[in-house]
């Protein structure tokens, strides 16, 4: 206001105003002065109150500040005390560090002194080492000169030893990219194992291939023994067949004896048998055998597949439509007695595992490739033809060596080779068969005569010719004839009157091949044979005995020198027609069991004509220790087995009644029946057979138990098993049962006993020849009865008062129960 009034006054003074206006301005100025003074008075009063408030607040703040300063002073004193303490400790530590530093300086001075001493010592040592190094350099130079002399001496020793190599192990590497060094190392180690690491056997390993020559050491040191090595390269144009490779390797070999292992990629190294059942080769014994007898040029052993079946147990020869060579026992188990029996004069042995004198091998020209080169498409040939070529080349080599009065020995106890391939082979087609026949013709044209001499030299009766006339079809009589024929081949000159497909199928290869050779043997005419006795065996019932001139599958104009009938019966007495033929048409009647001798005699056959000849069984095939069980459709713990053809004579009704009345569905038992409906158009129809059993159950008051599922388990097998599979069926079961009414022999019964099964069978007719209380459970007979009319049918051989056994149902149930509950005894 004051400023405003003054400013207003000044404005008045600066203008020219009238007096009245100036008075108004003065009054405004005074008003402003008065207002200003009033404000100053009020403001002074207000400021005094404010100052009093500020002074009071300041005093309060001063008091708080003073307290805070007191606290700060107290803390400051503590800090100062701590600082003083820290300074004291620092001074003490500083004193310690000063002392330590002083000590360190003293030690540093001592270390400097030590360093000077060490440097002086090192300089002296270095000087000494320099002097020794100069001496060592002089010694090394001297040793180097001596080493060179030793290397030269070693080369002389190696060269000398290589001239003393005993055996050269020769293999062929067909794989053009195969690991040659790997093959050499493996074979070398096996050679050491095969020779028992004997220091007396010096050996070399030779690999022949078409690869560029591999960088191999001249020898390997293994376990302190020297094994020499070679890689022999053969051009693809020169080495076509396996024989070409072997021949090239033999020419480069140093050993006196060659051990041929041509297919290295397919072989486990040959191994000789041990008591533990394993196999390994015994080079020491093999070489000793060859050294002891210089007339033996070749020795070989068992060639097996990796499934324990024989691929070759030596090579033999036999007569068919011509002279043929074959691998012995092909397909048999390696435990077969003939497979493990030594033969010091066999026709030949397979090349795999063949040990042959090298000089003799080369002098004979090695393996001939003429047979292979006769096929322009050699590389396109299939396995059956290649196998036939290999066989022909092996036989050709053996025969060339044998022609120089040398022998070939089969030594399965010393040499055994296991091939890493299964036993299955490709079935030859028509083209293969034609090619194989061509190869066989080639080998026969060259070596037929000496091979025939070898066959004759091994005959038991050289001037005997046997012709076997038999029923065709897979029956028990046919199986019996097969067992005789296969066993007699090689023992006598034998042929068979049989057409193609005459034999039971499913036998091992060596059986089927032997049967085919025997079938193809030409039928001789007695008048054409000079100095040979012709024996005719008719393996048929007496009503089928031949009358001569004979008009059948073959024609025989003149009666043979001796005629034998092989017959049997399942009942007695035999018919008058049988008796007549036995006494007039044949010179002998071979019957299987003492029972038949008595039955035929009681019926009127002359005793002088009767000869007992038991049936035979190949116990190498029927061997539980070498047979794996078949998987059956039953989970029961105990299995009875019965094998028969479904007919009245086999007593199937007795079996079912005894089984159904002895056991229930709650029993841990099953009855396995392998059968077929004999004489019917659809014999393998399982549903038809099952219905027949169901109908029988209904007629025998068992239907209610059948419907309620109370009857024990039955498993029906109507499939026709190959003969080689049957042992597996027996092996899968726990006991055998056959309540037959009559048997000519009872082959399934004997098979069961051979497989170690507790056997229950009717003790009557043929089985009485081999069943006893100590080896089986003979089933009692409840008298005898006649076959039903539907069974006998008024056949010529049926006697009017014919009878057979009535097996006891009650005793059968008791025996089955006993065997089931007394398993250890059984």
Short mmCIF file of C-alpha atoms in Angstrom, two decimals, residues 60-379:
data_model
loop_
_atom_site.label_atom_id
_atom_site.label_comp_id
_atom_site.label_asym_id
_atom_site.label_seq_id
_atom_site.Cartn_x
_atom_site.Cartn_y
_atom_site.Cartn_z
CA UNK A 60 13.18 -28.31 21.74
CA UNK A 61 15.26 -29.11 18.72
CA UNK A 62 18.39 -27.97 20.50
CA UNK A 63 17.63 -30.34 23.36
CA UNK A 64 17.19 -33.30 20.91
CA UNK A 65 20.29 -32.30 19.04
CA UNK A 66 22.25 -32.10 22.24
CA UNK A 67 21.17 -35.64 23.19
CA UNK A 68 22.14 -36.85 19.75
CA UNK A 69 25.51 -35.15 20.02
CA UNK A 70 26.04 -36.82 23.39
CA UNK A 71 25.35 -40.19 21.81
CA UNK A 72 27.57 -39.38 18.87
CA UNK A 73 30.32 -38.34 21.23
CA UNK A 74 29.91 -41.57 23.15
CA UNK A 75 30.06 -43.62 19.89
CA UNK A 76 32.92 -41.50 18.69
CA UNK A 77 34.76 -42.37 21.86
CA UNK A 78 34.12 -46.10 21.25
CA UNK A 79 35.32 -45.77 17.68
CA UNK A 80 38.38 -43.90 18.83
CA UNK A 81 39.02 -46.65 21.38
CA UNK A 82 38.66 -49.30 18.65
CA UNK A 83 40.88 -47.32 16.33
CA UNK A 84 43.43 -47.06 19.09
CA UNK A 85 43.16 -50.84 19.68
CA UNK A 86 43.45 -51.52 15.94
CA UNK A 87 46.44 -49.22 15.74
CA UNK A 88 47.95 -51.15 18.60
CA UNK A 89 47.35 -54.50 16.93
CA UNK A 90 48.50 -53.14 13.59
CA UNK A 91 51.66 -51.97 15.20
CA UNK A 92 52.14 -55.41 16.73
CA UNK A 93 51.45 -57.11 13.36
CA UNK A 94 53.70 -54.68 11.64
CA UNK A 95 56.38 -55.65 14.09
CA UNK A 96 55.77 -59.33 13.37
CA UNK A 97 55.81 -58.72 9.62
CA UNK A 98 58.96 -56.75 9.98
CA UNK A 99 60.48 -59.68 11.88
CA UNK A 100 59.20 -62.13 9.21
CA UNK A 101 60.53 -59.96 6.47
CA UNK A 102 63.82 -59.91 8.19
CA UNK A 103 63.78 -63.71 8.46
CA UNK A 104 62.75 -64.01 4.79
CA UNK A 105 65.60 -61.80 3.78
CA UNK A 106 67.89 -64.05 5.77
CA UNK A 107 66.45 -67.14 4.06
CA UNK A 108 66.61 -65.52 0.66
CA UNK A 109 70.21 -64.91 1.26
CA UNK A 110 70.65 -68.59 2.23
CA UNK A 111 68.65 -69.69 -0.86
CA UNK A 112 70.78 -67.60 -3.10
CA UNK A 113 73.74 -69.36 -1.61
CA UNK A 114 72.07 -72.79 -2.20
CA UNK A 115 71.18 -71.91 -5.78
CA UNK A 116 74.73 -71.07 -6.44
CA UNK A 117 75.73 -74.41 -4.94
CA UNK A 118 73.12 -76.35 -7.03
CA UNK A 119 74.09 -74.57 -10.20
CA UNK A 120 77.66 -75.49 -9.53
CA UNK A 121 76.62 -79.15 -8.89
CA UNK A 122 74.43 -79.28 -12.02
CA UNK A 123 77.20 -77.96 -14.14
CA UNK A 124 79.43 -80.67 -12.78
CA UNK A 125 76.69 -83.36 -13.40
CA UNK A 126 76.00 -82.14 -16.92
CA UNK A 127 79.61 -82.42 -17.66
CA UNK A 128 79.58 -85.99 -16.33
CA UNK A 129 76.43 -86.86 -18.38
CA UNK A 130 77.98 -85.43 -21.49
CA UNK A 131 80.87 -87.75 -20.98
CA UNK A 132 78.51 -90.74 -20.40
CA UNK A 133 76.39 -89.79 -23.44
CA UNK A 134 79.43 -89.86 -25.61
CA UNK A 135 80.19 -93.31 -24.24
CA UNK A 136 76.54 -94.44 -24.86
CA UNK A 137 76.62 -93.18 -28.41
CA UNK A 138 79.66 -95.25 -28.95
CA UNK A 139 77.98 -98.31 -27.36
CA UNK A 140 74.76 -97.80 -29.42
CA UNK A 141 76.72 -97.63 -32.58
CA UNK A 142 78.37 -100.86 -31.59
CA UNK A 143 74.97 -102.43 -30.66
CA UNK A 144 73.47 -101.31 -33.97
CA UNK A 145 76.18 -103.12 -35.82
CA UNK A 146 75.59 -106.19 -33.65
CA UNK A 147 71.76 -105.87 -34.19
CA UNK A 148 72.22 -105.83 -37.91
CA UNK A 149 74.29 -108.98 -37.60
CA UNK A 150 71.57 -110.54 -35.39
CA UNK A 151 68.86 -109.56 -37.93
CA UNK A 152 70.88 -111.21 -40.61
CA UNK A 153 71.24 -114.27 -38.42
CA UNK A 154 67.47 -114.19 -37.64
CA UNK A 155 66.68 -114.05 -41.33
CA UNK A 156 68.84 -117.09 -41.80
CA UNK A 157 67.04 -118.84 -38.89
CA UNK A 158 63.59 -117.87 -40.22
CA UNK A 159 64.53 -119.08 -43.67
CA UNK A 160 65.78 -122.31 -42.14
CA UNK A 161 62.66 -122.75 -40.01
CA UNK A 162 60.36 -121.97 -42.93
CA UNK A 163 61.94 -124.90 -44.72
CA UNK A 164 60.97 -127.02 -41.71
CA UNK A 165 57.27 -126.04 -41.66
CA UNK A 166 55.27 -129.15 -40.84
CA UNK A 167 51.75 -128.12 -41.83
CA UNK A 168 50.37 -125.39 -44.06
CA UNK A 169 46.82 -124.37 -43.16
CA UNK A 170 45.27 -123.18 -46.39
CA UNK A 171 42.09 -121.14 -46.62
CA UNK A 172 40.33 -119.23 -49.38
CA UNK A 173 38.91 -115.73 -48.86
CA UNK A 174 36.15 -115.36 -51.43
CA UNK A 175 35.17 -111.88 -50.20
CA UNK A 176 37.14 -109.43 -52.32
CA UNK A 177 37.04 -106.87 -49.51
CA UNK A 178 37.62 -109.27 -46.62
CA UNK A 179 40.03 -108.61 -43.78
CA UNK A 180 43.03 -110.77 -44.67
CA UNK A 181 45.03 -109.87 -41.56
CA UNK A 182 42.01 -110.70 -39.39
CA UNK A 183 41.64 -114.10 -41.02
CA UNK A 184 45.35 -114.80 -40.60
CA UNK A 185 45.33 -113.85 -36.91
CA UNK A 186 42.27 -116.00 -36.19
CA UNK A 187 43.61 -119.01 -38.04
CA UNK A 188 47.02 -118.67 -36.39
CA UNK A 189 45.50 -118.72 -32.92
CA UNK A 190 43.40 -121.75 -33.81
CA UNK A 191 46.51 -123.53 -35.10
CA UNK A 192 48.15 -122.96 -31.72
CA UNK A 193 45.08 -124.31 -29.96
CA UNK A 194 44.85 -127.27 -32.30
CA UNK A 195 48.48 -128.22 -31.73
CA UNK A 196 48.29 -127.70 -27.94
CA UNK A 197 50.96 -125.01 -28.49
CA UNK A 198 53.39 -127.83 -29.15
CA UNK A 199 56.90 -126.68 -29.94
CA UNK A 200 57.25 -129.71 -32.21
CA UNK A 201 54.71 -128.39 -34.76
CA UNK A 202 55.83 -125.61 -37.07
CA UNK A 203 52.88 -124.26 -39.03
CA UNK A 204 52.02 -121.58 -41.51
CA UNK A 205 48.72 -119.95 -42.41
CA UNK A 206 48.04 -119.24 -46.08
CA UNK A 207 45.16 -117.10 -47.30
CA UNK A 208 44.43 -117.23 -51.02
CA UNK A 209 42.32 -114.50 -52.60
CA UNK A 210 42.02 -112.26 -55.62
CA UNK A 211 42.85 -109.16 -53.56
CA UNK A 212 45.99 -107.12 -54.04
CA UNK A 213 48.78 -108.65 -52.01
CA UNK A 214 48.32 -107.68 -48.39
CA UNK A 215 51.14 -106.41 -46.21
CA UNK A 216 51.65 -109.30 -43.81
CA UNK A 217 54.58 -110.01 -41.51
CA UNK A 218 56.61 -113.02 -42.51
CA UNK A 219 55.67 -114.62 -39.23
CA UNK A 220 53.68 -113.98 -36.07
CA UNK A 221 54.88 -114.50 -32.52
CA UNK A 222 52.03 -115.85 -30.39
CA UNK A 223 52.52 -117.16 -26.88
CA UNK A 224 56.19 -117.65 -27.61
CA UNK A 225 55.53 -119.68 -30.78
CA UNK A 226 56.25 -118.85 -34.41
CA UNK A 227 53.40 -119.03 -36.95
CA UNK A 228 54.44 -118.26 -40.51
CA UNK A 229 51.99 -116.36 -42.72
CA UNK A 230 51.39 -115.91 -46.43
CA UNK A 231 48.87 -114.07 -48.57
CA UNK A 232 48.75 -115.63 -52.01
CA UNK A 233 47.12 -113.54 -54.71
CA UNK A 234 45.45 -115.28 -57.61
CA UNK A 235 44.00 -113.34 -60.52
CA UNK A 236 40.28 -113.59 -61.20
CA UNK A 237 40.98 -114.95 -64.66
CA UNK A 238 43.17 -117.75 -63.26
CA UNK A 239 41.26 -118.66 -60.11
CA UNK A 240 37.67 -119.35 -61.05
CA UNK A 241 36.76 -122.40 -59.01
CA UNK A 242 37.57 -123.07 -55.39
CA UNK A 243 39.93 -125.79 -56.56
CA UNK A 244 41.93 -123.19 -58.50
CA UNK A 245 42.47 -121.18 -55.31
CA UNK A 246 43.50 -124.27 -53.36
CA UNK A 247 45.95 -125.35 -56.04
CA UNK A 248 47.60 -121.91 -56.13
CA UNK A 249 47.96 -121.88 -52.36
CA UNK A 250 49.43 -125.40 -52.38
CA UNK A 251 52.07 -124.36 -54.87
CA UNK A 252 53.17 -121.51 -52.58
CA UNK A 253 52.97 -123.53 -49.35
CA UNK A 254 56.08 -124.61 -47.43
CA UNK A 255 54.58 -127.32 -45.22
CA UNK A 256 54.97 -131.03 -45.84
CA UNK A 257 51.26 -131.45 -45.02
CA UNK A 258 48.39 -129.34 -46.31
CA UNK A 259 45.37 -128.79 -44.08
CA UNK A 260 42.58 -127.55 -46.35
CA UNK A 261 40.00 -125.17 -44.91
CA UNK A 262 38.84 -123.53 -48.12
CA UNK A 263 35.70 -121.75 -46.94
CA UNK A 264 37.15 -119.72 -44.09
CA UNK A 265 34.08 -117.51 -43.89
CA UNK A 266 31.86 -120.53 -43.24
CA UNK A 267 34.01 -122.51 -40.88
CA UNK A 268 34.60 -122.83 -37.21
CA UNK A 269 38.15 -124.16 -37.11
CA UNK A 270 38.25 -128.00 -37.13
CA UNK A 271 38.00 -129.47 -33.71
CA UNK A 272 38.48 -133.03 -32.41
CA UNK A 273 36.06 -134.66 -30.00
CA UNK A 274 36.54 -134.47 -26.26
CA UNK A 275 34.91 -136.37 -23.42
CA UNK A 276 32.83 -133.27 -22.65
CA UNK A 277 31.16 -133.52 -26.03
CA UNK A 278 32.95 -130.50 -27.49
CA UNK A 279 35.08 -130.71 -30.59
CA UNK A 280 38.58 -129.64 -31.57
CA UNK A 281 41.24 -130.78 -33.97
CA UNK A 282 44.32 -132.57 -32.69
CA UNK A 283 47.12 -131.64 -35.09
CA UNK A 284 49.69 -133.56 -33.12
CA UNK A 285 47.77 -136.84 -33.41
CA UNK A 286 46.83 -136.24 -37.03
CA UNK A 287 50.43 -135.58 -38.03
CA UNK A 288 51.61 -138.54 -35.98
CA UNK A 289 49.12 -140.76 -37.81
CA UNK A 290 50.42 -139.62 -41.20
CA UNK A 291 54.03 -140.01 -40.10
CA UNK A 292 53.49 -143.53 -38.82
CA UNK A 293 52.02 -144.84 -42.07
CA UNK A 294 53.38 -143.44 -45.30
CA UNK A 295 50.81 -145.38 -47.33
CA UNK A 296 48.16 -142.94 -46.07
CA UNK A 297 48.28 -139.86 -48.28
CA UNK A 298 45.02 -138.23 -47.19
CA UNK A 299 43.33 -138.06 -43.81
CA UNK A 300 40.04 -136.37 -43.11
CA UNK A 301 37.31 -136.36 -40.54
CA UNK A 302 33.73 -135.60 -39.74
CA UNK A 303 32.22 -132.59 -41.50
CA UNK A 304 29.20 -131.35 -39.54
CA UNK A 305 26.59 -128.60 -39.70
CA UNK A 306 26.17 -126.24 -36.79
CA UNK A 307 22.89 -127.96 -35.87
CA UNK A 308 24.80 -131.15 -34.91
CA UNK A 309 23.91 -133.03 -38.09
CA UNK A 310 26.39 -134.72 -40.41
CA UNK A 311 27.33 -133.10 -43.69
CA UNK A 312 29.86 -135.77 -44.57
CA UNK A 313 31.24 -138.75 -42.67
CA UNK A 314 33.61 -139.60 -45.46
CA UNK A 315 32.79 -140.21 -49.11
CA UNK A 316 31.60 -143.61 -50.25
CA UNK A 317 30.55 -145.27 -53.48
CA UNK A 318 27.61 -147.49 -54.32
CA UNK A 319 25.92 -149.00 -57.32
CA UNK A 320 22.65 -147.61 -58.61
CA UNK A 321 21.97 -147.54 -62.32
CA UNK A 322 25.67 -146.74 -62.42
CA UNK A 323 28.44 -146.30 -59.85
CA UNK A 324 27.83 -143.16 -57.79
CA UNK A 325 29.78 -141.32 -55.08
CA UNK A 326 28.02 -139.85 -52.06
CA UNK A 327 28.64 -138.23 -48.70
CA UNK A 328 28.09 -140.82 -46.00
CA UNK A 329 25.48 -140.33 -43.27
CA UNK A 330 24.37 -136.93 -44.57
CA UNK A 331 21.68 -135.59 -42.26
CA UNK A 332 22.32 -138.07 -39.44
CA UNK A 333 23.15 -136.88 -35.95
CA UNK A 334 26.86 -136.34 -35.32
CA UNK A 335 26.60 -138.88 -32.48
CA UNK A 336 25.75 -141.66 -34.97
CA UNK A 337 28.03 -144.67 -34.25
CA UNK A 338 29.25 -144.85 -37.85
CA UNK A 339 29.98 -141.11 -37.90
CA UNK A 340 32.43 -141.45 -35.02
CA UNK A 341 34.04 -144.72 -36.13
CA UNK A 342 37.48 -144.68 -37.72
CA UNK A 343 37.97 -146.12 -41.21
CA UNK A 344 41.55 -146.58 -42.37
CA UNK A 345 40.61 -147.15 -46.00
CA UNK A 346 37.67 -145.00 -47.08
CA UNK A 347 37.12 -144.07 -50.73
CA UNK A 348 37.57 -140.35 -50.06
CA UNK A 349 36.95 -137.52 -47.56
CA UNK A 350 35.54 -134.04 -48.02
CA UNK A 351 38.05 -131.27 -48.69
CA UNK A 352 36.98 -129.29 -45.60
CA UNK A 353 39.43 -130.49 -42.98
CA UNK A 354 41.33 -132.68 -45.44
CA UNK A 355 44.99 -133.25 -44.55
CA UNK A 356 47.04 -134.30 -47.56
CA UNK A 357 50.75 -134.69 -48.20
CA UNK A 358 51.73 -131.63 -50.19
CA UNK A 359 54.15 -133.43 -52.51
CA UNK A 360 51.55 -136.08 -53.28
CA UNK A 361 48.89 -133.42 -53.85
CA UNK A 362 51.08 -131.53 -56.32
CA UNK A 363 52.29 -134.69 -58.05
CA UNK A 364 48.67 -135.68 -58.59
CA UNK A 365 47.97 -132.29 -60.14
CA UNK A 366 45.85 -130.92 -57.32
CA UNK A 367 42.11 -130.46 -57.66
CA UNK A 368 40.93 -130.73 -61.24
CA UNK A 369 38.79 -127.95 -62.67
CA UNK A 370 37.75 -130.01 -65.72
CA UNK A 371 34.37 -130.81 -64.21
CA UNK A 372 33.61 -127.16 -63.44
CA UNK A 373 34.92 -125.82 -66.72
CA UNK A 374 32.57 -128.13 -68.61
CA UNK A 375 29.86 -125.64 -67.60
CA UNK A 376 30.19 -122.39 -69.51
CA UNK A 377 27.94 -120.67 -66.98
CA UNK A 378 29.89 -121.90 -63.94
CA UNK A 379 29.39 -118.70 -61.92
#
